[in-house]
Amino acid sequence: GAVVSQHPSRVICKSGTSVKIECRSLDFQATTMFWYRQFPKQSLMLMATSNEGSKATYEQGVEKDKFLINHASLTLSTLTVTSAHPEDSSFYICSAREGSGRSPLHFGNGTRLTVT
Amino acid sequence: QQQVKQSPQSLIVQKGGISIINCAYENTAFDYFPWYQQFPGKGPALLIAIRPDVSEKKEGRFTISFNKSAKQFSLHIMDSQPGDSATYFCAPSTGGGNKLTFGTGTQLKVEL
């Protein structure tokens, strides 16, 4: 089945530094990937839609200059949290669609970010 | 504004029992109604999904019931097992499943 891989699975960084999270579709091409954030015991909130070869579309309230998204190829999207602060500590999850239209979304296993 | 609400927030069921989780939505443009299962520290995984042209879909122990007029759909887990203990999210969407709107989540615990 389709697999979406995220790296790293956990990262701890110091306040003020930047962190890059990778999302790869391992056995399929994904023109669109989605980035979510999930706080403990809460729901997933869509942050942005990542489109291969074009700019990401951010949801209302998400700072595009803070959460940089790059979808450089059909199998890789990256999320960079710039100038991280403790309140950015969260579980970041990406998803990708195999094909288009009504094919299901596949989710990665998430990245636990802790900012100290 | 929370568009998608689940109930109950948490649920404890005995092994072999039936688990029922409900999802209520407001957006009448939703046209894809999935349920996702999430284990701690993992991403969500699609469990079962339904389109609005049918009222019920069954896959193994899992059944979705859809009530379009009430803007609700539910997940039934028959013969619940301890391995079903997880958090369940409904995540309806428009456009056939593109942008999912996740519900508030239901934490299920199946006890022996």
Tab-separated table of C-alpha atoms in Angstrom:
chain	number	residue	atom	x	y	z
A	1	GLY	CA	0.000	0.000	0.000
A	2	ALA	CA	0.902	3.647	-0.318
A	3	VAL	CA	3.362	4.827	2.326
A	4	VAL	CA	4.084	8.338	3.513
A	5	SER	CA	7.277	8.755	5.504
A	6	GLN	CA	8.138	11.650	7.791
A	7	HIS	CA	11.567	12.517	9.109
A	8	PRO	CA	12.552	13.059	11.819
A	9	SER	CA	10.011	11.370	14.064
A	10	ARG	CA	11.152	13.454	17.016
A	11	VAL	CA	13.192	16.637	17.273
A	12	ILE	CA	14.176	18.876	20.119
A	13	CYS	CA	15.486	22.324	19.335
A	14	LYS	CA	16.324	25.490	21.170
A	15	SER	CA	14.153	28.568	21.035
A	16	GLY	CA	15.083	30.805	18.111
A	17	THR	CA	16.428	28.068	15.865
A	18	SER	CA	14.822	26.611	12.740
A	19	VAL	CA	13.742	23.034	12.179
A	20	LYS	CA	13.031	21.247	8.895
A	21	ILE	CA	10.597	18.335	8.657
A	22	GLU	CA	10.476	16.138	5.570
A	23	CYS	CA	7.482	14.332	4.146
A	24	ARG	CA	8.041	11.745	1.430
A	25	SER	CA	5.676	9.614	-0.575
A	26	LEU	CA	7.666	6.391	-0.880
A	27	ASP	CA	5.926	4.489	-3.636
A	28	PHE	CA	3.726	6.992	-5.384
A	29	GLN	CA	3.818	10.511	-6.741
A	30	ALA	CA	1.896	13.208	-4.930
A	31	THR	CA	1.120	16.519	-6.596
A	32	THR	CA	-0.564	17.675	-3.401
A	33	MET	CA	0.476	17.181	0.203
A	34	PHE	CA	-1.116	18.547	3.337
A	35	TRP	CA	0.457	19.644	6.610
A	36	TYR	CA	-1.403	19.362	9.924
A	37	ARG	CA	-0.617	20.301	13.505
A	38	GLN	CA	-1.978	18.430	16.488
A	39	PHE	CA	-1.692	19.538	20.101
A	40	PRO	CA	-1.928	16.894	22.857
A	41	LYS	CA	-5.352	15.297	23.100
A	42	GLN	CA	-6.709	17.606	20.431
A	43	SER	CA	-7.789	17.291	16.845
A	44	LEU	CA	-5.709	17.746	13.717
A	45	MET	CA	-5.748	21.261	12.333
A	46	LEU	CA	-4.875	21.811	8.689
A	47	MET	CA	-2.016	24.275	8.356
A	48	ALA	CA	-1.408	24.388	4.623
A	49	THR	CA	-1.772	22.663	1.294
A	50	SER	CA	1.501	22.018	-0.475
A	51	ASN	CA	1.451	21.938	-4.274
A	52	GLU	CA	4.352	20.596	-6.310
A	53	GLY	CA	6.075	23.352	-8.203
A	54	SER	CA	4.023	26.197	-6.789
A	55	LYS	CA	3.451	28.130	-3.613
A	56	ALA	CA	1.683	26.541	-0.687
A	57	THR	CA	-1.805	27.622	0.305
A	58	TYR	CA	-2.003	28.460	3.992
A	59	GLU	CA	-5.061	28.235	6.195
A	60	GLN	CA	-6.333	31.321	7.956
A	61	GLY	CA	-4.269	32.181	10.998
A	62	VAL	CA	-1.157	30.243	9.927
A	63	GLU	CA	1.911	32.442	9.495
A	64	LYS	CA	3.430	31.669	6.112
A	65	ASP	CA	6.714	33.337	7.021
A	66	LYS	CA	7.047	31.180	10.102
A	67	PHE	CA	6.028	27.876	8.573
A	68	LEU	CA	7.852	27.617	5.256
A	69	ILE	CA	6.663	24.899	2.925
A	70	ASN	CA	8.560	23.671	-0.109
A	71	HIS	CA	7.217	21.001	-2.444
A	72	ALA	CA	10.189	20.617	-4.735
A	73	SER	CA	9.341	17.259	-6.270
A	74	LEU	CA	6.435	14.868	-6.670
A	75	THR	CA	7.641	12.807	-3.720
A	76	LEU	CA	8.928	15.377	-1.228
A	77	SER	CA	7.480	18.262	0.719
A	78	THR	CA	9.276	20.024	3.556
A	79	LEU	CA	7.993	22.125	6.418
A	80	THR	CA	10.474	24.472	8.062
A	81	VAL	CA	9.542	26.006	11.390
A	82	THR	CA	11.560	29.203	11.539
A	83	SER	CA	12.617	30.951	14.732
A	84	ALA	CA	10.873	28.305	16.782
A	85	HIS	CA	9.355	29.141	20.141
A	86	PRO	CA	8.054	26.850	22.903
A	87	GLU	CA	4.465	27.445	21.758
A	88	ASP	CA	5.397	25.824	18.423
A	89	SER	CA	5.936	22.542	20.248
A	90	SER	CA	3.431	20.174	18.720
A	91	PHE	CA	2.906	17.054	16.634
A	92	TYR	CA	3.220	17.855	12.937
A	93	ILE	CA	1.678	15.411	10.465
A	94	CYS	CA	1.719	15.374	6.695
A	95	SER	CA	-0.550	13.576	4.281
A	96	ALA	CA	-0.462	12.886	0.586
A	97	ARG	CA	-2.870	11.702	-2.045
A	98	GLU	CA	-1.993	8.968	-4.471
A	99	GLY	CA	-3.328	10.038	-7.813
A	100	SER	CA	-6.136	12.541	-7.933
A	101	GLY	CA	-9.826	12.901	-7.398
A	102	ARG	CA	-11.277	10.367	-5.011
A	103	SER	CA	-8.210	8.351	-4.046
A	104	PRO	CA	-7.649	8.246	-0.278
A	105	LEU	CA	-5.251	10.402	1.684
A	106	HIS	CA	-2.316	8.646	3.334
A	107	PHE	CA	-0.814	10.065	6.495
A	108	GLY	CA	2.725	10.021	7.765
A	109	ASN	CA	3.540	8.988	11.322
A	110	GLY	CA	4.124	12.541	12.425
A	111	THR	CA	6.995	14.533	13.880
A	112	ARG	CA	7.049	15.451	17.549
A	113	LEU	CA	8.661	18.898	17.857
A	114	THR	CA	9.765	20.126	21.264
A	115	VAL	CA	11.156	23.642	21.529
A	116	THR	CA	13.066	24.349	24.722
B	1	GLN	CA	-16.206	27.906	14.830
B	2	GLN	CA	-16.125	24.152	15.240
B	3	GLN	CA	-17.820	22.710	12.186
B	4	VAL	CA	-17.503	19.059	13.129
B	5	LYS	CA	-18.404	17.727	16.559
B	6	GLN	CA	-18.022	14.183	17.822
B	7	SER	CA	-19.689	12.431	20.696
B	8	PRO	CA	-18.879	11.019	23.080
B	9	GLN	CA	-15.509	12.566	23.878
B	10	SER	CA	-14.416	9.305	25.459
B	11	LEU	CA	-15.859	5.820	25.600
B	12	ILE	CA	-15.150	2.658	27.551
B	13	VAL	CA	-16.507	-0.596	26.143
B	14	GLN	CA	-16.148	-4.170	27.282
B	15	LYS	CA	-14.433	-6.655	24.993
B	16	GLY	CA	-16.968	-8.057	22.563
B	17	GLY	CA	-19.302	-5.084	22.898
B	18	ILE	CA	-20.384	-2.517	20.349
B	19	SER	CA	-18.676	0.883	20.198
B	20	ILE	CA	-20.691	3.720	18.702
B	21	ILE	CA	-19.246	7.118	17.880
B	22	ASN	CA	-21.244	9.950	16.372
B	23	CYS	CA	-20.224	12.858	14.182
B	24	ALA	CA	-22.334	15.966	13.544
B	25	TYR	CA	-21.441	18.528	10.909
B	26	GLU	CA	-22.776	21.840	9.661
B	27	ASN	CA	-21.364	22.190	6.163
B	28	THR	CA	-23.898	20.788	3.705
B	29	ALA	CA	-21.256	20.870	0.961
B	30	PHE	CA	-19.375	17.943	2.505
B	31	ASP	CA	-19.427	15.013	0.106
B	32	TYR	CA	-17.009	12.532	1.623
B	33	PHE	CA	-17.358	11.098	5.118
B	34	PRO	CA	-14.423	9.104	6.475
B	35	TRP	CA	-13.447	7.808	9.876
B	36	TYR	CA	-9.795	7.730	10.915
B	37	GLN	CA	-8.124	5.722	13.667
B	38	GLN	CA	-5.091	7.135	15.465
B	39	PHE	CA	-2.819	5.375	17.922
B	40	PRO	CA	-0.618	7.400	20.308
B	41	GLY	CA	2.407	8.892	18.585
B	42	LYS	CA	1.217	7.851	15.127
B	43	GLY	CA	-0.517	9.514	12.220
B	44	PRO	CA	-4.185	8.775	11.571
B	45	ALA	CA	-5.116	5.872	9.319
B	46	LEU	CA	-8.248	5.638	7.207
B	47	LEU	CA	-10.663	3.123	8.670
B	48	ILE	CA	-13.759	3.384	6.541
B	49	ALA	CA	-15.459	6.045	4.433
B	50	ILE	CA	-18.832	6.677	2.848
B	51	ARG	CA	-20.176	8.890	0.084
B	52	PRO	CA	-23.554	10.642	0.474
B	53	ASP	CA	-25.340	8.503	-2.081
B	54	VAL	CA	-25.548	5.560	0.356
B	55	SER	CA	-26.863	5.399	3.905
B	56	GLU	CA	-24.732	2.584	5.256
B	57	LYS	CA	-21.447	0.839	4.519
B	58	LYS	CA	-19.980	-2.159	6.259
B	59	GLU	CA	-16.405	-3.402	6.163
B	60	GLY	CA	-15.685	-6.280	8.494
B	61	ARG	CA	-16.455	-5.195	12.055
B	62	PHE	CA	-16.793	-1.536	11.080
B	63	THR	CA	-19.991	0.112	9.844
B	64	ILE	CA	-20.734	3.689	8.874
B	65	SER	CA	-24.306	4.922	9.068
B	66	PHE	CA	-25.067	8.191	7.315
B	67	ASN	CA	-28.058	10.452	7.907
B	68	LYS	CA	-27.925	13.271	5.394
B	69	SER	CA	-31.005	15.128	6.634
B	70	ALA	CA	-29.715	15.176	10.196
B	71	LYS	CA	-26.181	16.029	9.036
B	72	GLN	CA	-24.777	13.195	11.079
B	73	PHE	CA	-22.844	10.020	10.518
B	74	SER	CA	-21.712	7.387	12.931
B	75	LEU	CA	-19.132	4.645	13.319
B	76	HIS	CA	-20.122	1.295	14.785
B	77	ILE	CA	-17.436	-1.144	15.864
B	78	MET	CA	-18.852	-4.619	16.417
B	79	ASP	CA	-17.166	-7.185	18.669
B	80	SER	CA	-14.831	-4.506	20.027
B	81	GLN	CA	-11.318	-5.694	20.882
B	82	PRO	CA	-8.587	-4.250	23.125
B	83	GLY	CA	-6.591	-3.593	19.948
B	84	ASP	CA	-9.330	-1.158	18.875
B	85	SER	CA	-8.373	1.134	21.767
B	86	ALA	CA	-7.381	4.340	20.002
B	87	THR	CA	-8.628	7.803	19.183
B	88	TYR	CA	-11.157	8.019	16.382
B	89	PHE	CA	-11.750	11.047	14.214
B	90	CYS	CA	-14.413	11.759	11.671
B	91	ALA	CA	-13.083	14.016	8.938
B	92	PRO	CA	-15.676	15.028	6.366
B	93	SER	CA	-14.589	16.986	3.331
B	94	THR	CA	-15.675	18.658	0.152
B	95	GLY	CA	-14.208	17.974	-3.256
B	96	GLY	CA	-14.341	14.227	-2.822
B	97	GLY	CA	-11.825	13.979	-0.006
B	98	ASN	CA	-9.247	16.689	-0.463
B	99	LYS	CA	-9.322	19.064	2.466
B	100	LEU	CA	-10.406	17.081	5.490
B	101	THR	CA	-12.055	18.820	8.441
B	102	PHE	CA	-11.228	16.710	11.465
B	103	GLY	CA	-13.754	16.287	14.243
B	104	THR	CA	-13.040	16.776	17.912
B	105	GLY	CA	-12.006	13.142	18.418
B	106	THR	CA	-13.231	10.244	20.561
B	107	GLN	CA	-10.923	8.261	22.776
B	108	LEU	CA	-12.023	4.625	22.855
B	109	LYS	CA	-10.837	2.137	25.444
B	110	VAL	CA	-11.846	-1.499	25.154
B	111	GLU	CA	-11.468	-3.369	28.406
B	112	LEU	CA	-11.037	-7.100	28.897
